[in-house]
Amino acid sequence: MITLVPAGPDAAELILPVFYDDGVMQTGSLPTKPDETNINEWLDSDNRREDTRLVILEKTGELVGFGGLWNGAPTCNLGYFIHPDFAGRGIATMTAKLLLDEALSRPEITKITAATFQTNPASRRVLEKVGFTCTGSFTENLETRGGMRDHWSFEYFNK
C-alpha cells in the first residue's frame, strides 16, 4: 500500500505541503512558516536527508507524508509525519513498521526511541501496535513550533 523512498535533492519541495498543514505545523522543529529553504536546512542538519524517507502511496504515487530514523547509532529516533487527509487508513502504522524494520536491520542500532504528543492518542496506538513500550509521560517537556508540549516517550530495543 505504501513505499518508503529516500529523500533526494527535491525532497523539500515535495514535503512542503505536508509541513504546511495546520495539524502537522504544531509537531515539528521547523520554523512556524516553513519554506523550501528552511526545510532544506532541516534536512541537511544532523544528516537528516540521508535518514529521511518519503511516504508514497503505491497505487497513485502520491506523497502522503515522510518519516525517518534520525540521530544515528547506537540510538536512533523514529519519527513520522502523515498528512491528516490520509489519517485513519493505517498509513502511519505501515510507515512506523517499515522504519522499525529498517532500524532492526542495522546491527549498529541497539535502541530506537520515539515520542508523541499526549493530544495525539492515535500516534501512541501506532507505536504500541508496532511493538514500542511507553517509558514515560512528560509535562511541557517537548519543544515544538506550538510551544512546550506534553508527550509520551517510547523505546524499542534491537536484540
Short mmCIF file of C-alpha atoms in Angstrom, two decimals, residues 57-118:
data_model
loop_
_atom_site.label_atom_id
_atom_site.label_comp_id
_atom_site.label_asym_id
_atom_site.label_seq_id
_atom_site.Cartn_x
_atom_site.Cartn_y
_atom_site.Cartn_z
CA LEU A 57 1.03 5.57 -1.93
CA GLU A 58 1.87 2.71 -4.28
CA LYS A 59 -1.45 2.86 -6.15
CA THR A 60 -1.30 6.56 -7.05
CA GLY A 61 2.33 7.57 -6.50
CA GLU A 62 1.07 10.35 -4.25
CA LEU A 63 3.27 11.68 -1.43
CA VAL A 64 1.29 11.44 1.82
CA GLY A 65 3.99 12.10 4.41
CA PHE A 66 7.54 11.45 5.47
CA GLY A 67 9.45 9.83 8.28
CA GLY A 68 12.86 8.70 9.26
CA LEU A 69 15.38 7.21 11.62
CA TRP A 70 17.15 10.28 12.90
CA ASN A 71 20.12 10.90 15.21
CA GLY A 72 22.25 7.88 14.24
CA ALA A 73 23.50 4.94 16.25
CA PRO A 74 23.55 3.29 18.70
CA THR A 75 20.25 5.05 19.49
CA CYS A 76 18.08 6.47 16.75
CA ASN A 77 14.79 8.31 16.89
CA LEU A 78 11.93 7.03 14.75
CA GLY A 79 9.53 9.70 13.57
CA TYR A 80 6.76 10.06 11.00
CA PHE A 81 4.50 12.83 9.73
CA ILE A 82 1.41 11.80 7.75
CA HIS A 83 -0.82 14.43 6.17
CA PRO A 84 -4.18 14.49 8.04
CA ASP A 85 -6.09 13.89 4.79
CA PHE A 86 -4.70 10.34 4.96
CA ALA A 87 -5.33 9.69 8.67
CA GLY A 88 -7.19 6.58 9.75
CA ARG A 89 -6.04 4.46 6.81
CA GLY A 90 -3.22 2.59 8.55
CA ILE A 91 -0.54 4.58 6.74
CA ALA A 92 1.15 5.76 9.94
CA THR A 93 1.27 2.19 11.25
CA MET A 94 2.72 0.87 7.98
CA THR A 95 5.26 3.71 7.95
CA ALA A 96 6.32 3.09 11.54
CA LYS A 97 6.61 -0.67 10.87
CA LEU A 98 8.74 -0.19 7.74
CA LEU A 99 11.00 2.29 9.54
CA LEU A 100 11.30 -0.04 12.53
CA ASP A 101 12.18 -2.95 10.22
CA GLU A 102 14.88 -0.78 8.64
CA ALA A 103 16.28 0.11 12.07
CA LEU A 104 16.28 -3.54 13.14
CA SER A 105 18.24 -4.48 10.02
CA ARG A 106 21.09 -2.22 11.12
CA PRO A 107 23.21 -4.01 13.76
CA GLU A 108 24.78 -0.72 14.88
CA ILE A 109 21.36 0.46 16.11
CA THR A 110 20.63 -1.05 19.51
CA LYS A 111 17.81 1.19 20.70
CA ILE A 112 15.02 3.02 18.86
CA THR A 113 13.18 5.85 20.57
CA ALA A 114 10.02 7.73 19.63
CA ALA A 115 7.77 10.36 21.13
CA THR A 116 4.24 11.54 20.52
CA PHE A 117 2.11 14.30 21.94
CA GLN A 118 -0.43 13.38 24.58
#
